[in-house]
CSV table of C-alpha atoms and ligand atoms in Angstrom, one decimal:
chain,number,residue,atom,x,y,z
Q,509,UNK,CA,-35.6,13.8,20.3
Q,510,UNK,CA,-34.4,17.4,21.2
Q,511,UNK,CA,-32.4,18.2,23.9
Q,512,UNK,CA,-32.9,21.3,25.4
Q,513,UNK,CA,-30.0,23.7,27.3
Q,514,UNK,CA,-30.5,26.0,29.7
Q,515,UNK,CA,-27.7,27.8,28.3
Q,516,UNK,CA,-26.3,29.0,25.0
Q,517,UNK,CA,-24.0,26.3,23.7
Q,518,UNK,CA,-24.2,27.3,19.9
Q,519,UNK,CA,-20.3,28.1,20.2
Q,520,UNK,CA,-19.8,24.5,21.3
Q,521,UNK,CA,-21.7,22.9,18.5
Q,522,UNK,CA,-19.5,22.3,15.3
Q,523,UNK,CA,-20.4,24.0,12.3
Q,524,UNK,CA,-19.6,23.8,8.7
Q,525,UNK,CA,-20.0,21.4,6.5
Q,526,UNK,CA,-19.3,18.8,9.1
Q,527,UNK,CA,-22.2,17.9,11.1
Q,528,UNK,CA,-22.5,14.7,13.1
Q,529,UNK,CA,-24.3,12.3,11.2
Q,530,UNK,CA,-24.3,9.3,13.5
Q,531,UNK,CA,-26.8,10.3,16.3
Q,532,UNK,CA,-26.8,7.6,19.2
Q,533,UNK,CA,-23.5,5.8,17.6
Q,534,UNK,CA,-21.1,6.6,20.0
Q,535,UNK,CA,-18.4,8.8,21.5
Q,536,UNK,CA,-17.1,10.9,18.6
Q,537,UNK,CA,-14.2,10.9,20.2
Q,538,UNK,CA,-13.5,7.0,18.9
Q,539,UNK,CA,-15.7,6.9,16.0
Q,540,UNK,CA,-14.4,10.7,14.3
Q,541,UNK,CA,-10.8,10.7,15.3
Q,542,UNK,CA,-9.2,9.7,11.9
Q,543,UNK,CA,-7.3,12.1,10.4
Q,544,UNK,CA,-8.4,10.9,6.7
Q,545,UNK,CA,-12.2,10.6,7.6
Q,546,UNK,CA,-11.8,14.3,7.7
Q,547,UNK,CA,-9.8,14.8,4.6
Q,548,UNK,CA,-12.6,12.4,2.8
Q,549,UNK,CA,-14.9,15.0,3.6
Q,550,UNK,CA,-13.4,18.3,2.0
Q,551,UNK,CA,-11.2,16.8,-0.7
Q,552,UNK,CA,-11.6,16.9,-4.4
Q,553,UNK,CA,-10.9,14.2,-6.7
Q,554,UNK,CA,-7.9,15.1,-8.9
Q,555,UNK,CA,-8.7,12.9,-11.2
Q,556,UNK,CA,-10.9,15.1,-13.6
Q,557,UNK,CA,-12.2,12.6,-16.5
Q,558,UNK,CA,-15.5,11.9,-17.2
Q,559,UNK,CA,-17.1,8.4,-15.5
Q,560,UNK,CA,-17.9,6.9,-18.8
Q,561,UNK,CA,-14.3,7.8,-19.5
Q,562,UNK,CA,-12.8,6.0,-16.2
Q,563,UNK,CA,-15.0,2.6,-17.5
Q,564,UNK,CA,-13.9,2.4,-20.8
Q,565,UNK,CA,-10.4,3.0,-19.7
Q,566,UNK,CA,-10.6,0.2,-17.2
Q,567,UNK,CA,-11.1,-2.2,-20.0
Q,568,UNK,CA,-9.1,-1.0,-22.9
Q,569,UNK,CA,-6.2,0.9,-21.7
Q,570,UNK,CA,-3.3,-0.6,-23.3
Q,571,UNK,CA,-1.3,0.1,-19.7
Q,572,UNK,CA,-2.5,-2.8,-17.4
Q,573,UNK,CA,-1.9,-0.1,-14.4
Q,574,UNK,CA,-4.3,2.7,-16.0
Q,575,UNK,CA,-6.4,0.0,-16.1
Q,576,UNK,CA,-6.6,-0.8,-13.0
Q,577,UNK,CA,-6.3,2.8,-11.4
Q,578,UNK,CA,-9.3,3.2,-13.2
Q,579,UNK,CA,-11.0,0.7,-11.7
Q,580,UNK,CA,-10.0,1.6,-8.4
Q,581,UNK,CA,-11.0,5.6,-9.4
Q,582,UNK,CA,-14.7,4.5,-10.1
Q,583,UNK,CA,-15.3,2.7,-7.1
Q,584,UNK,CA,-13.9,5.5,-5.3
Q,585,UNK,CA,-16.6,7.8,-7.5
Q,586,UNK,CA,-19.3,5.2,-5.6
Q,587,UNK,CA,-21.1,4.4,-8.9
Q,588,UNK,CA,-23.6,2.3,-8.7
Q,589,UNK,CA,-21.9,-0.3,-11.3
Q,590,UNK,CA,-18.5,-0.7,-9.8
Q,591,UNK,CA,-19.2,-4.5,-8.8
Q,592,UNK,CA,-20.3,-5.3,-12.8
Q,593,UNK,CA,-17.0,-3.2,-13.8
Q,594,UNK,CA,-14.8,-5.3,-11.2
Q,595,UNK,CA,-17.0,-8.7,-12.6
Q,596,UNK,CA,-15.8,-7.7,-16.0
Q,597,UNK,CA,-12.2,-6.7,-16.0
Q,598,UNK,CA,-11.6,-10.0,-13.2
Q,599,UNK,CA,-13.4,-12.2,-16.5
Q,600,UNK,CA,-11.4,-10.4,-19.2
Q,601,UNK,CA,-8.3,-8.8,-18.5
Q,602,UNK,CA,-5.1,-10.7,-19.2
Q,603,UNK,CA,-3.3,-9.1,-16.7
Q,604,UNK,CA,-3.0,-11.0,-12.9
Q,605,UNK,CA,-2.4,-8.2,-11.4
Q,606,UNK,CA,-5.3,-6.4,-12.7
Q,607,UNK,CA,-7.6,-9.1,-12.2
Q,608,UNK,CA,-6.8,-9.6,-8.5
Q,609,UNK,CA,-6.5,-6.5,-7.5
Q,610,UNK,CA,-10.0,-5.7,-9.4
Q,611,UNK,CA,-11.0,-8.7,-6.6
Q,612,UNK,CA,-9.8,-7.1,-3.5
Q,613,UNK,CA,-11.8,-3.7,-4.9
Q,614,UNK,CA,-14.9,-6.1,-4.7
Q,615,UNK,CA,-14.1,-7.2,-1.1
Q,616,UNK,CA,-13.4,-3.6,-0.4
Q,617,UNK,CA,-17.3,-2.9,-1.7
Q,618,UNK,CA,-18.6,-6.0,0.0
Q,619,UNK,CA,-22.1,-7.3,-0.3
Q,620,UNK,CA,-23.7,-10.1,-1.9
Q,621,UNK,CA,-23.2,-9.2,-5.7
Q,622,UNK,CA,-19.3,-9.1,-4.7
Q,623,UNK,CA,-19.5,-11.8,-3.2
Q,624,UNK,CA,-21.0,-14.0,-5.6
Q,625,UNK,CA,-18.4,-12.8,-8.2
Q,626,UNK,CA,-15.6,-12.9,-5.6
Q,627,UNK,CA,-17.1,-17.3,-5.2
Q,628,UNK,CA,-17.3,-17.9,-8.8
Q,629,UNK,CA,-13.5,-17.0,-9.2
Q,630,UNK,CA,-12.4,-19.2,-6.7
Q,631,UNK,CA,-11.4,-22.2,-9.5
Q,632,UNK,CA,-10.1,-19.7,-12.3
Q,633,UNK,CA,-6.8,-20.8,-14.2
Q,634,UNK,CA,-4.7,-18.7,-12.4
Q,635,UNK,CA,-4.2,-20.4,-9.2
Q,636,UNK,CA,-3.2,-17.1,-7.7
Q,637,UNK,CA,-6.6,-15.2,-8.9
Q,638,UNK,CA,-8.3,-18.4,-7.4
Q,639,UNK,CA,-6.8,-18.3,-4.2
Q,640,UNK,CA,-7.3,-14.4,-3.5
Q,641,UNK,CA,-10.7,-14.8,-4.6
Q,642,UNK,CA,-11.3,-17.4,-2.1
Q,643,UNK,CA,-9.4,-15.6,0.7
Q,644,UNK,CA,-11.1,-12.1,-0.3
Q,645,UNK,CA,-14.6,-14.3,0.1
Q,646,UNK,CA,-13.5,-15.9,2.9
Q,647,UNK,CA,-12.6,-12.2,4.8
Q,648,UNK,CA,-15.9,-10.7,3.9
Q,649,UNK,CA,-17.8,-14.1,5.5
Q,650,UNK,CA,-15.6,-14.5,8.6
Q,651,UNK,CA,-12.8,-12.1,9.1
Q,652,UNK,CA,-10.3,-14.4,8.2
Q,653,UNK,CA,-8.5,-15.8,5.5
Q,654,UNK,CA,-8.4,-19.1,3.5
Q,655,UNK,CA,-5.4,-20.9,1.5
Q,656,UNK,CA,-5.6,-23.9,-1.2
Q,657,UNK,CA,-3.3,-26.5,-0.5
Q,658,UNK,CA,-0.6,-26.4,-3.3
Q,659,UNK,CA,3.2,-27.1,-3.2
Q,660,UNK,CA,5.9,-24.6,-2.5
Q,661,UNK,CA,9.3,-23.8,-3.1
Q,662,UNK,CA,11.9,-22.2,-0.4
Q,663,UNK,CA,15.4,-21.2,-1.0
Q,664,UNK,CA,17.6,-21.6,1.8
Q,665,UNK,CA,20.3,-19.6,0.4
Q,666,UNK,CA,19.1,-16.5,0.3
Q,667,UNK,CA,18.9,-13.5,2.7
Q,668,UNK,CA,15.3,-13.6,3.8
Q,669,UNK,CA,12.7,-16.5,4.4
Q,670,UNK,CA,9.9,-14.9,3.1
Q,671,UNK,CA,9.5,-12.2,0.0
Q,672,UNK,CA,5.9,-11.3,0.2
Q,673,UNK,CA,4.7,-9.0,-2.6
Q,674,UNK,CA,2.7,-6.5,-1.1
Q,675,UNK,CA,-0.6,-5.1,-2.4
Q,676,UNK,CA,-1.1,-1.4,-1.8
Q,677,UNK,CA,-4.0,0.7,-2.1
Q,678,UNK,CA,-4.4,4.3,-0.4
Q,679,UNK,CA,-5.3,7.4,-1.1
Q,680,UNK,CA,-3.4,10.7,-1.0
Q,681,UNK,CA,-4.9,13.7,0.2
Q,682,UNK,CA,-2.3,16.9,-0.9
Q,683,UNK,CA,-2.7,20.1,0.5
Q,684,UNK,CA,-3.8,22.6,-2.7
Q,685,UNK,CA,-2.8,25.7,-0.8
Q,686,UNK,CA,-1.8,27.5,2.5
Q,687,UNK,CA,-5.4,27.9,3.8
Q,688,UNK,CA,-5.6,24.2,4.9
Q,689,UNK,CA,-9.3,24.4,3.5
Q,690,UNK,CA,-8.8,22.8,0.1
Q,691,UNK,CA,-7.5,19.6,-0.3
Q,692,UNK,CA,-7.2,17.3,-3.5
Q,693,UNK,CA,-7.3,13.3,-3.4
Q,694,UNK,CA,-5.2,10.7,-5.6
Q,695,UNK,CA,-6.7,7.7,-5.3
Q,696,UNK,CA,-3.7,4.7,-5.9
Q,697,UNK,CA,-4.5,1.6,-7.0
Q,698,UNK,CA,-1.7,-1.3,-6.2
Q,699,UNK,CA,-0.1,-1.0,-9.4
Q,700,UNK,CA,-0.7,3.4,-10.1
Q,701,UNK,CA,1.4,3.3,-6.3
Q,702,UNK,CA,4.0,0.8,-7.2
Q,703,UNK,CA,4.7,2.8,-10.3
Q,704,UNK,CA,4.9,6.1,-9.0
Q,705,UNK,CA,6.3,5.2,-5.2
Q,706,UNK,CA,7.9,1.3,-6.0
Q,707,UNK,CA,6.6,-2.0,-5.5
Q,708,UNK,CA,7.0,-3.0,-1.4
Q,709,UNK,CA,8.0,-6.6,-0.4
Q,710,UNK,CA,7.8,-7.6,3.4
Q,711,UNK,CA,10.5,-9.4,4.0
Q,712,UNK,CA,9.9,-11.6,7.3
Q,713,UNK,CA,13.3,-14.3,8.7
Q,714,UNK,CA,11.8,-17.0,10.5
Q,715,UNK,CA,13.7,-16.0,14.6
Q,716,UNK,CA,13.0,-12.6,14.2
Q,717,UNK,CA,9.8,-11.8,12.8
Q,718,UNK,CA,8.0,-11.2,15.9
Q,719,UNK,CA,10.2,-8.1,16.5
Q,720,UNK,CA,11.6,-6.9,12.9
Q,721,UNK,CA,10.6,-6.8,9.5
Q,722,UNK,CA,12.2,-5.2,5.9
Q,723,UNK,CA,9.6,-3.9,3.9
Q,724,UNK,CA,12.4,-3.3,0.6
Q,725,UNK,CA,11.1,-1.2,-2.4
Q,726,UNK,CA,12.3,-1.4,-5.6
Q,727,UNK,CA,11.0,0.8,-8.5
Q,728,UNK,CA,11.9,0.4,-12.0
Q,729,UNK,CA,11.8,2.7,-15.0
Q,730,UNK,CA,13.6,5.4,-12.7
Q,731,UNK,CA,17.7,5.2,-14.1
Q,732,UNK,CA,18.9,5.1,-17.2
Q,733,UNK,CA,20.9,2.2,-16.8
Q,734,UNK,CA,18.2,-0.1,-16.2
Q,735,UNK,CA,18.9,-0.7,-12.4
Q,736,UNK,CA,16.1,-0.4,-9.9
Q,737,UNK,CA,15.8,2.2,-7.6
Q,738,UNK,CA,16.0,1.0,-3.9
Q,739,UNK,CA,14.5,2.2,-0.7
Q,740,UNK,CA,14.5,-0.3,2.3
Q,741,UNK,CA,12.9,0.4,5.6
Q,742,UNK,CA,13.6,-1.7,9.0
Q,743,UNK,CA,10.5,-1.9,11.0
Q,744,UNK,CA,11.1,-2.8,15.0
Q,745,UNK,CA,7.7,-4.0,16.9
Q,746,UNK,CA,5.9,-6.3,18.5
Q,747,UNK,CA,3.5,-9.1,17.3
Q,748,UNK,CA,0.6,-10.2,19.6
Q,749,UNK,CA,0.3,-14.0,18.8
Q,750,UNK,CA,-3.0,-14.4,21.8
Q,751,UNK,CA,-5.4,-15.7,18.7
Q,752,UNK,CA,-3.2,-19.3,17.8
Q,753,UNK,CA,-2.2,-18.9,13.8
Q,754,UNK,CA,-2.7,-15.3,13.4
Q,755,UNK,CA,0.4,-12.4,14.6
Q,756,UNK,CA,-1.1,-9.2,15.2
Q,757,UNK,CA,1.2,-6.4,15.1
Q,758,UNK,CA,2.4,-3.1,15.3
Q,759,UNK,CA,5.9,-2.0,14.2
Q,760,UNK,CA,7.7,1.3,13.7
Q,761,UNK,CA,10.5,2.6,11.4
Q,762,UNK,CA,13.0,5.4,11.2
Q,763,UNK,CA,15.8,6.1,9.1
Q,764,UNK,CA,17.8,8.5,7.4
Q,765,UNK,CA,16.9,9.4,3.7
Q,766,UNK,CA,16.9,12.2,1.3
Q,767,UNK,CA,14.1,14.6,0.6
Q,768,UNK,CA,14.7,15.5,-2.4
Q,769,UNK,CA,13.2,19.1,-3.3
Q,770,UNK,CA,11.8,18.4,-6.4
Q,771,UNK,CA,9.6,15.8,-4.8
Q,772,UNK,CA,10.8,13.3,-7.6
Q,773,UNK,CA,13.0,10.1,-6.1
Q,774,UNK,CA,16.5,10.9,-7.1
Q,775,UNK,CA,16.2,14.6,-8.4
Q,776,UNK,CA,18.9,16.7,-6.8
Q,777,UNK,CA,18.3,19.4,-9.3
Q,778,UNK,CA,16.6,21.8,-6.4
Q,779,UNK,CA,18.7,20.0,-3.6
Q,780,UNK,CA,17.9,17.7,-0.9
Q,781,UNK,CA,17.8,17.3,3.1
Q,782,UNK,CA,18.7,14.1,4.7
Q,783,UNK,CA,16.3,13.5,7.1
Q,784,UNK,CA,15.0,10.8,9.6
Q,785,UNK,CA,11.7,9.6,8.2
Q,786,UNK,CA,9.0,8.0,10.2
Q,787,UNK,CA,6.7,5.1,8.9
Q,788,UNK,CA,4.5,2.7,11.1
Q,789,UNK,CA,2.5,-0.2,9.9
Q,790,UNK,CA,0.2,-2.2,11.8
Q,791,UNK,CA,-1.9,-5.4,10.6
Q,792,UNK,CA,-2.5,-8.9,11.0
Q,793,UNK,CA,-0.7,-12.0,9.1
Q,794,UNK,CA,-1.5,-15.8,9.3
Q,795,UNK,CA,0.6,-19.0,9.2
Q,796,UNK,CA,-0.1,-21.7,7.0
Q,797,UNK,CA,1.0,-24.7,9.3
Q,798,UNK,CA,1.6,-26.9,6.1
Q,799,UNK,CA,4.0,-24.4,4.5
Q,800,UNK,CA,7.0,-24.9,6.8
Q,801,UNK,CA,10.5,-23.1,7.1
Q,802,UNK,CA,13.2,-23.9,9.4
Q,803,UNK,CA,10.0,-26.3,11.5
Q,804,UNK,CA,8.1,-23.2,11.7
Q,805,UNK,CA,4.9,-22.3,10.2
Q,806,UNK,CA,5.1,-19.7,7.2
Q,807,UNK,CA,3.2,-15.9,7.2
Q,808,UNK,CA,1.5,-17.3,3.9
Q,809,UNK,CA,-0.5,-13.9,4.4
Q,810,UNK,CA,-0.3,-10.2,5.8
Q,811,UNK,CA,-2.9,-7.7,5.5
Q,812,UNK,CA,-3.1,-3.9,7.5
Q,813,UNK,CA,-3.4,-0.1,7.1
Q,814,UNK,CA,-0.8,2.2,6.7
Q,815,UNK,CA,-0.3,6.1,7.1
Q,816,UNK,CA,2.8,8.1,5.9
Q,817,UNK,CA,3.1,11.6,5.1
Q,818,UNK,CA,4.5,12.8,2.0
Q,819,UNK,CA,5.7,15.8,-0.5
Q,820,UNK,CA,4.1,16.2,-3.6
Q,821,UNK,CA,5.5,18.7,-5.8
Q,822,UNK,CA,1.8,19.9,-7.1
Q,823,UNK,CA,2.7,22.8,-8.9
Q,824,UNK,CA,4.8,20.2,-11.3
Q,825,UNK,CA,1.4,17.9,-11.6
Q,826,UNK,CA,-1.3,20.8,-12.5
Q,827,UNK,CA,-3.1,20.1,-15.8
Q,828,UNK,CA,-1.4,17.0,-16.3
Q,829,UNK,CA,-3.2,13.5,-16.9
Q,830,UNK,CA,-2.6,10.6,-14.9
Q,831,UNK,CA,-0.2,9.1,-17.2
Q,832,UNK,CA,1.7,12.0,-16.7
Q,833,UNK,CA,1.6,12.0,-12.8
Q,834,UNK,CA,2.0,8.6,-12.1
Q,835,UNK,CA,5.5,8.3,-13.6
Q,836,UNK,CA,8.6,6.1,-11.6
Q,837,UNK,CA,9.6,8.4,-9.0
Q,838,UNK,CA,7.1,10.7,-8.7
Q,839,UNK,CA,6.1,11.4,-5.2
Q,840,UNK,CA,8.3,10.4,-2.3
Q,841,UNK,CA,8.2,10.1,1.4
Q,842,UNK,CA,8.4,12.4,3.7
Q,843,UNK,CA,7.8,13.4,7.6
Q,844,UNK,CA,6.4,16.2,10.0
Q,845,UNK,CA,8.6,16.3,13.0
Q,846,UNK,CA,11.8,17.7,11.1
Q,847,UNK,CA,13.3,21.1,9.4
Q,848,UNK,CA,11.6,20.1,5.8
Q,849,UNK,CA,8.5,19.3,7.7
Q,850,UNK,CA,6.5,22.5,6.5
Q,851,UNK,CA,7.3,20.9,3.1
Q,852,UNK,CA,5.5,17.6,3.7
Q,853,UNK,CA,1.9,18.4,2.0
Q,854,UNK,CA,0.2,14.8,1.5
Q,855,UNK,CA,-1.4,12.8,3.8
Q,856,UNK,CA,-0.8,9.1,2.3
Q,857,UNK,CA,-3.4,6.4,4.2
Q,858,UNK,CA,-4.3,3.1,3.2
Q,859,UNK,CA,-4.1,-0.6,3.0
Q,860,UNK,CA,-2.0,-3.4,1.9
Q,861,UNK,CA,-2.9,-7.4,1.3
Q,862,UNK,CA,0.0,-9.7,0.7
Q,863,UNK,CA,0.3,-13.2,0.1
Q,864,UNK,CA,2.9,-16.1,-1.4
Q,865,UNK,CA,2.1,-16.1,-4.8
Q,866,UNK,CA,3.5,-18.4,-7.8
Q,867,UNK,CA,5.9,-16.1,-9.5
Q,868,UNK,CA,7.2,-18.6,-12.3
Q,869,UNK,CA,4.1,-20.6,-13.1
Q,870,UNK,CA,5.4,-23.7,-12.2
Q,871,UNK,CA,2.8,-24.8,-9.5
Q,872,UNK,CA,4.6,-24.5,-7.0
Q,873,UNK,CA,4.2,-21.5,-4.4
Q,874,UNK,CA,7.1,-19.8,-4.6
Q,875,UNK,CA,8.4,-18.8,-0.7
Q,876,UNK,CA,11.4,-16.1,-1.1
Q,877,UNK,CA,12.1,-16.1,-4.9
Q,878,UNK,CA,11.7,-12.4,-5.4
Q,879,UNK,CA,14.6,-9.8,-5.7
Q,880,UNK,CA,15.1,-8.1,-2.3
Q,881,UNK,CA,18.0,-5.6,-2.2
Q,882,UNK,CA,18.4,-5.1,0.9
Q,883,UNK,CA,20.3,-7.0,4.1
Q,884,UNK,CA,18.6,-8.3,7.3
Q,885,UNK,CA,19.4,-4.9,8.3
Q,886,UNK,CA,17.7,-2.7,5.5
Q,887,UNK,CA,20.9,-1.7,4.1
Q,888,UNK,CA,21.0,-1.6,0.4
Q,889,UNK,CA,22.6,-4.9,-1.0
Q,890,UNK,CA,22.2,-4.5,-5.2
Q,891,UNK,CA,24.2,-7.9,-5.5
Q,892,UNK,CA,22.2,-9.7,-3.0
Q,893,UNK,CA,25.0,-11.4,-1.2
Q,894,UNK,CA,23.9,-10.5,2.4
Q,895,UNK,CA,26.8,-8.3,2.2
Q,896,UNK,CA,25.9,-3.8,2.7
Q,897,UNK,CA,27.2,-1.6,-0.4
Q,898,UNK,CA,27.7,0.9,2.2
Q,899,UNK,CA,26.9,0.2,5.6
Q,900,UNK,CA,24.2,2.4,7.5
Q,901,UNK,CA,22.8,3.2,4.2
Q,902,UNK,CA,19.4,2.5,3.6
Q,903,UNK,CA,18.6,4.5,0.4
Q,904,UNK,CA,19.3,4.4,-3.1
Q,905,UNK,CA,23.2,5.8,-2.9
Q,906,UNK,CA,23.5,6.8,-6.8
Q,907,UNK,CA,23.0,10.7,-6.3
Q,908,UNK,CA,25.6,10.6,-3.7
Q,909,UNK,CA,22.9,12.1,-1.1
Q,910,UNK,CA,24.4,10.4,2.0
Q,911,UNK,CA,28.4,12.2,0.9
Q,912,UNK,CA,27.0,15.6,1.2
T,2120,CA,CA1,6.6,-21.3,-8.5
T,2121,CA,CA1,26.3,-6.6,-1.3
């Protein structure tokens, strides 16, 4: 079908490499409106090595998270052979992690091949790999997810209800140069992010999780001492609880933190800015009626997207490999809407899965056993005793940031 004008509208019509390639789909204006779409289109993959390269990696690696940003890298290259690469590395690697995270890649592909491996997983040794399999499965047939019926453990006595250990996988699009034509893509698996940014925890309390959330980060490998680097966000929204079971939300967070110069977490070497920075999270989570915690049903799952800006120090990262970029501390957060704003080059989008998970391999699910440094109101707590180090201070205090 052509349609014909009776007027020139060439200069209406986009150009460039761009055209619209989903004739009779819809309104662009709801179907081409995100901001990474775009980015997907123009950027180049960073990551430089060979594909044969990326596969053997995935399997041998001797670090379990190159292994498994490898495996995310080649299903982000599309190959034709990602769901046999997935299959593989979920039969054989001895790292959980790995293995359900390589699961999660397969629900991200969909289809019946991921399927079936996704179904054949479902009664593996590790409970945990079992169970995400199933829920993975379970998403891709019906939209929602499925649980097995084991025992848990909740502590009482400690700050939050719930510790959920939060599953991130985005992609980071970094602005190469001052054109705003060229862009270049990281692709993070769970573990490449939690190395380089920290490992998140959502950290729901029973009366107020409708309205606030912690999501604490901790990241180790970053001080010499051995202590974790800290960075706790409180989230304030609203939860929409119309399908019985299931919370869907949308929350918000702002607070002050250093941007550190370098772009590195804790390196004051060019200087910092303290700065209100933005995040905003939005997702679904489901009660497991049989779990229960103070008589109410427990999030025994979370799932969303996520966008975030941040500053990448790229002239620090050229040539290197991706051992050498994805190092504690690496990348941090950042946000438009301030005076450091024109220094904010990454666009960070993605997706998180969490769930309850057995920690110490006792059978039992464990509820809150994690680590959370943080108070119920996102303040750093390195002792854990509910009690602020420094009150209003959300951010790793060890360079002194918040004193100057
Ligand atoms: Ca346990
Ligand atoms: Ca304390």
């Amino acid at each position: 079908m052509t349609i014909e004008f009776t007027r020139d509208v060439s200069e209406f019509t986009p150009g460039g490499d761009t055209p619209w390639t989903r004739p009779l789909a819809g309104d662009p204006a709801d179907l081409q409106s995100d901001f990474g779409h775009f980015l997907e289109q123009v950027a180049v993959r960073l990551d430089s090595r060979p594909d044969a390269h990326v596969a053997h990696e995935a399997l041998h690696h001797a670090d379990p998270m190159i292994r498994e940003q490898s495996l995310y890298q080649y299903v982000d290259r599309n190959l034709p052979d990602a769901v046999d690469l997935l299959a593989e590395a979920v039969a054989t690697d001895d790292n959980r992690e790995v293995r359900w995270n390589a699961l999660w890649a397969l629900e991200k592909i969909g289809g019946a091949r991921a399927l079936e491996v996704l179904e054949r997983t479902v009664n593996d040794d590790d409970a945990d790999v079992g169970e995400w399999a199933g829920l993975f499965a379970s998403e891709l047939t019906t939209g929602y997810p499925t649980f097995d019926r084991r025992a848990w453990v909740y502590d009482a006595e400690r700050t939050f209800d719930e510790t959920i250990y939060l599953n991130i996988s985005c992609h980071v699009y970094v602005m190469l140069d001052e054109s705003g034509k060229n862009w270049g893509k990281i692709t993070l698996s769970p573990q490449g992010l939690a190395r380089s940014f920290g490992q998140a925890h959502a950290c729901p309390n029973v009366d107020t999780r409708h309205n606030k959330l912690i999501i604490s980060k901790s990241l180790d490998g970053l001080h010499d001492d051995g202590t974790p680097h800290v960075e706790n966000f409180l989230f304030r929204g609203v939860t929409n609880m119309g399908d019985d079971g299931h919370g869907s939300f949308y929350f918000q967070s702002r607070g002050l933190r250093p941007v550190f110069l370098s772009g590195q977490a804790d390196d004051d070497s060019l200087g910092h800015r303290n700065e209100q920075v933005i995040a905003s999270r939005a997702g679904r989570w489901t009660l497991d009626p049989r779990v229960r915690i103070k008589d109410e049903a427990a999030i025994r799952y979370v799932r969303g997207g996520v966008h975030t800006w941040g500053y990448v120090n790229f002239d620090a990262m050229k040539g290197s490999s991706l051992e050498e970029i994805l190092f504690p501390g690496n990348s941090i957060l950042g946000t438009l809407d301030t005076p450091t704003g024109p220094l904010t080059n990454a666009f960070i989008t993605g997706t998180f899965k969490g769930k309850l998970v057995d920690w110490d391999g006792d059978g039992k699910v464990d509820v809150n056993s994690l680590d959370i440094y943080s108070t119920t109101n996102a303040d750093v707590d390195m002792n854990q005793d509910g009690v602020a180090d420094e009150e209003g201070i959300q951010y790793c205090p060890k360079t002194g940031w918040h004193k100057q």
